[in-house]
């Protein structure tokens, strides 16, 4: 796999591939034999998470905090991808 190819994949794709290849879970000695969710299901679920936050907090007194909340949610996925990549 080339460096260019690695840069074009999303963080979610990297996480899913690592989990699928190695079935790795921290603090568990055995690989998890269960299948991963379908990529389209993951994509939809992640989009729904962000849509729910935006639609719930828009036009409320919490709207000023929305940008920070969305970035925090994004960072959760990035940390998961980084942890899985170790």
mmCIF file with all atom_site columns, C-alpha atoms in Angstrom:
data_model
loop_
_atom_site.group_PDB
_atom_site.id
_atom_site.type_symbol
_atom_site.label_atom_id
_atom_site.label_alt_id
_atom_site.label_comp_id
_atom_site.label_asym_id
_atom_site.label_entity_id
_atom_site.label_seq_id
_atom_site.pdbx_PDB_ins_code
_atom_site.Cartn_x
_atom_site.Cartn_y
_atom_site.Cartn_z
_atom_site.occupancy
_atom_site.B_iso_or_equiv
_atom_site.pdbx_formal_charge
_atom_site.auth_seq_id
_atom_site.auth_comp_id
_atom_site.auth_asym_id
_atom_site.auth_atom_id
_atom_site.pdbx_PDB_model_num
ATOM 1  C CA . UNK A 1 1  ? 0.000   0.000   0.000  1.00 0.00 ? 1  UNK A CA 1
ATOM 2  C CA . UNK A 1 2  ? 1.480   3.363   -0.968 1.00 0.00 ? 2  UNK A CA 1
ATOM 3  C CA . UNK A 1 3  ? 1.678   6.458   1.168  1.00 0.00 ? 3  UNK A CA 1
ATOM 4  C CA . UNK A 1 4  ? -0.585  8.270   -1.298 1.00 0.00 ? 4  UNK A CA 1
ATOM 5  C CA . UNK A 1 5  ? -3.204  5.534   -0.928 1.00 0.00 ? 5  UNK A CA 1
ATOM 6  C CA . UNK A 1 6  ? -3.051  5.826   2.861  1.00 0.00 ? 6  UNK A CA 1
ATOM 7  C CA . UNK A 1 7  ? -3.593  9.581   2.655  1.00 0.00 ? 7  UNK A CA 1
ATOM 8  C CA . UNK A 1 8  ? -6.692  9.242   0.476  1.00 0.00 ? 8  UNK A CA 1
ATOM 9  C CA . UNK A 1 9  ? -8.522  6.880   2.836  1.00 0.00 ? 9  UNK A CA 1
ATOM 10 C CA . UNK A 1 10 ? -10.769 8.309   5.513  1.00 0.00 ? 10 UNK A CA 1
ATOM 11 C CA . UNK A 1 11 ? -10.060 7.742   9.184  1.00 0.00 ? 11 UNK A CA 1
ATOM 12 C CA . UNK A 1 12 ? -13.170 5.602   9.403  1.00 0.00 ? 12 UNK A CA 1
ATOM 13 C CA . UNK A 1 13 ? -11.929 3.405   6.555  1.00 0.00 ? 13 UNK A CA 1
ATOM 14 C CA . UNK A 1 14 ? -8.585  2.936   8.301  1.00 0.00 ? 14 UNK A CA 1
ATOM 15 C CA . UNK A 1 15 ? -10.274 1.938   11.580 1.00 0.00 ? 15 UNK A CA 1
ATOM 16 C CA . UNK A 1 16 ? -12.608 -0.515  9.900  1.00 0.00 ? 16 UNK A CA 1
ATOM 17 C CA . UNK A 1 17 ? -9.797  -2.110  7.909  1.00 0.00 ? 17 UNK A CA 1
ATOM 18 C CA . UNK A 1 18 ? -7.594  -2.515  10.983 1.00 0.00 ? 18 UNK A CA 1
ATOM 19 C CA . UNK A 1 19 ? -10.413 -4.046  12.997 1.00 0.00 ? 19 UNK A CA 1
ATOM 20 C CA . UNK A 1 20 ? -11.329 -6.345  10.131 1.00 0.00 ? 20 UNK A CA 1
ATOM 21 C CA . UNK A 1 21 ? -7.751  -7.477  9.530  1.00 0.00 ? 21 UNK A CA 1
ATOM 22 C CA . UNK A 1 22 ? -6.734  -8.006  13.135 1.00 0.00 ? 22 UNK A CA 1
ATOM 23 C CA . UNK A 1 23 ? -9.926  -8.144  15.194 1.00 0.00 ? 23 UNK A CA 1
ATOM 24 C CA . UNK A 1 24 ? -7.920  -6.326  17.840 1.00 0.00 ? 24 UNK A CA 1
ATOM 25 C CA . UNK A 1 25 ? -9.434  -5.089  21.070 1.00 0.00 ? 25 UNK A CA 1
ATOM 26 C CA . UNK A 1 26 ? -7.396  -3.577  23.898 1.00 0.00 ? 26 UNK A CA 1
ATOM 27 C CA . UNK A 1 27 ? -7.020  -5.781  26.969 1.00 0.00 ? 27 UNK A CA 1
ATOM 28 C CA . UNK A 1 28 ? -8.533  -8.834  25.308 1.00 0.00 ? 28 UNK A CA 1
ATOM 29 C CA . UNK A 1 29 ? -6.251  -11.717 24.334 1.00 0.00 ? 29 UNK A CA 1
ATOM 30 C CA . UNK A 1 30 ? -8.471  -13.274 21.675 1.00 0.00 ? 30 UNK A CA 1
ATOM 31 C CA . UNK A 1 31 ? -9.545  -11.696 18.364 1.00 0.00 ? 31 UNK A CA 1
ATOM 32 C CA . UNK A 1 32 ? -13.228 -10.868 18.052 1.00 0.00 ? 32 UNK A CA 1
ATOM 33 C CA . UNK A 1 33 ? -14.710 -13.220 15.427 1.00 0.00 ? 33 UNK A CA 1
ATOM 34 C CA . UNK A 1 34 ? -17.869 -11.177 14.877 1.00 0.00 ? 34 UNK A CA 1
ATOM 35 C CA . UNK A 1 35 ? -18.205 -9.403  11.532 1.00 0.00 ? 35 UNK A CA 1
ATOM 36 C CA . UNK A 1 36 ? -17.871 -5.652  11.272 1.00 0.00 ? 36 UNK A CA 1
ATOM 37 C CA . UNK A 1 37 ? -20.846 -3.515  10.303 1.00 0.00 ? 37 UNK A CA 1
ATOM 38 C CA . UNK A 1 38 ? -21.258 -2.782  6.610  1.00 0.00 ? 38 UNK A CA 1
ATOM 39 C CA . UNK A 1 39 ? -19.403 0.382   5.479  1.00 0.00 ? 39 UNK A CA 1
ATOM 40 C CA . UNK A 1 40 ? -22.641 2.029   4.334  1.00 0.00 ? 40 UNK A CA 1
ATOM 41 C CA . UNK A 1 41 ? -24.192 1.413   7.756  1.00 0.00 ? 41 UNK A CA 1
ATOM 42 C CA . UNK A 1 42 ? -21.193 3.026   9.474  1.00 0.00 ? 42 UNK A CA 1
ATOM 43 C CA . UNK A 1 43 ? -21.258 6.005   7.113  1.00 0.00 ? 43 UNK A CA 1
ATOM 44 C CA . UNK A 1 44 ? -24.960 6.521   7.746  1.00 0.00 ? 44 UNK A CA 1
ATOM 45 C CA . UNK A 1 45 ? -24.602 6.161   11.519 1.00 0.00 ? 45 UNK A CA 1
ATOM 46 C CA . UNK A 1 46 ? -21.748 8.680   11.709 1.00 0.00 ? 46 UNK A CA 1
ATOM 47 C CA . UNK A 1 47 ? -23.683 11.164  9.566  1.00 0.00 ? 47 UNK A CA 1
ATOM 48 C CA . UNK A 1 48 ? -26.735 10.643  11.793 1.00 0.00 ? 48 UNK A CA 1
ATOM 49 C CA . UNK A 1 49 ? -24.679 11.427  14.905 1.00 0.00 ? 49 UNK A CA 1
ATOM 50 C CA . UNK A 1 50 ? -23.655 14.787  13.497 1.00 0.00 ? 50 UNK A CA 1
ATOM 51 C CA . UNK A 1 51 ? -27.096 15.528  12.045 1.00 0.00 ? 51 UNK A CA 1
ATOM 52 C CA . UNK A 1 52 ? -28.703 14.823  15.428 1.00 0.00 ? 52 UNK A CA 1
ATOM 53 C CA . UNK A 1 53 ? -26.361 17.223  17.209 1.00 0.00 ? 53 UNK A CA 1
ATOM 54 C CA . UNK A 1 54 ? -26.898 19.992  14.663 1.00 0.00 ? 54 UNK A CA 1
ATOM 55 C CA . UNK A 1 55 ? -30.672 19.643  14.487 1.00 0.00 ? 55 UNK A CA 1
ATOM 56 C CA . UNK A 1 56 ? -31.058 19.388  18.268 1.00 0.00 ? 56 UNK A CA 1
ATOM 57 C CA . UNK A 1 57 ? -28.808 22.288  19.255 1.00 0.00 ? 57 UNK A CA 1
ATOM 58 C CA . UNK A 1 58 ? -29.479 24.745  16.403 1.00 0.00 ? 58 UNK A CA 1
ATOM 59 C CA . UNK A 1 59 ? -31.610 27.723  17.379 1.00 0.00 ? 59 UNK A CA 1
ATOM 60 C CA . UNK A 1 60 ? -31.202 26.967  21.090 1.00 0.00 ? 60 UNK A CA 1
ATOM 61 C CA . UNK A 1 61 ? -29.117 28.608  23.785 1.00 0.00 ? 61 UNK A CA 1
ATOM 62 C CA . UNK A 1 62 ? -26.605 25.756  23.302 1.00 0.00 ? 62 UNK A CA 1
ATOM 63 C CA . UNK A 1 63 ? -25.957 26.634  19.661 1.00 0.00 ? 63 UNK A CA 1
ATOM 64 C CA . UNK A 1 64 ? -22.794 28.643  20.520 1.00 0.00 ? 64 UNK A CA 1
ATOM 65 C CA . UNK A 1 65 ? -21.305 25.389  21.867 1.00 0.00 ? 65 UNK A CA 1
ATOM 66 C CA . UNK A 1 66 ? -22.205 23.392  18.768 1.00 0.00 ? 66 UNK A CA 1
ATOM 67 C CA . UNK A 1 67 ? -18.938 23.897  16.891 1.00 0.00 ? 67 UNK A CA 1
ATOM 68 C CA . UNK A 1 68 ? -16.859 22.728  19.869 1.00 0.00 ? 68 UNK A CA 1
ATOM 69 C CA . UNK A 1 69 ? -19.146 19.749  20.369 1.00 0.00 ? 69 UNK A CA 1
ATOM 70 C CA . UNK A 1 70 ? -18.878 18.736  16.709 1.00 0.00 ? 70 UNK A CA 1
ATOM 71 C CA . UNK A 1 71 ? -15.077 18.995  16.800 1.00 0.00 ? 71 UNK A CA 1
ATOM 72 C CA . UNK A 1 72 ? -14.975 16.961  20.019 1.00 0.00 ? 72 UNK A CA 1
ATOM 73 C CA . UNK A 1 73 ? -17.066 14.271  18.362 1.00 0.00 ? 73 UNK A CA 1
ATOM 74 C CA . UNK A 1 74 ? -14.740 14.287  15.349 1.00 0.00 ? 74 UNK A CA 1
ATOM 75 C CA . UNK A 1 75 ? -11.732 13.965  17.655 1.00 0.00 ? 75 UNK A CA 1
ATOM 76 C CA . UNK A 1 76 ? -13.272 10.869  19.273 1.00 0.00 ? 76 UNK A CA 1
ATOM 77 C CA . UNK A 1 77 ? -13.217 9.109   15.906 1.00 0.00 ? 77 UNK A CA 1
ATOM 78 C CA . UNK A 1 78 ? -9.663  10.278  15.193 1.00 0.00 ? 78 UNK A CA 1
ATOM 79 C CA . UNK A 1 79 ? -8.421  9.000   18.568 1.00 0.00 ? 79 UNK A CA 1
ATOM 80 C CA . UNK A 1 80 ? -10.078 5.656   17.919 1.00 0.00 ? 80 UNK A CA 1
ATOM 81 C CA . UNK A 1 81 ? -8.360  5.443   14.527 1.00 0.00 ? 81 UNK A CA 1
ATOM 82 C CA . UNK A 1 82 ? -5.006  6.335   16.076 1.00 0.00 ? 82 UNK A CA 1
ATOM 83 C CA . UNK A 1 83 ? -5.403  3.828   18.912 1.00 0.00 ? 83 UNK A CA 1
ATOM 84 C CA . UNK A 1 84 ? -6.371  1.077   16.477 1.00 0.00 ? 84 UNK A CA 1
ATOM 85 C CA . UNK A 1 85 ? -3.396  1.904   14.262 1.00 0.00 ? 85 UNK A CA 1
ATOM 86 C CA . UNK A 1 86 ? -0.872  1.215   17.061 1.00 0.00 ? 86 UNK A CA 1
#
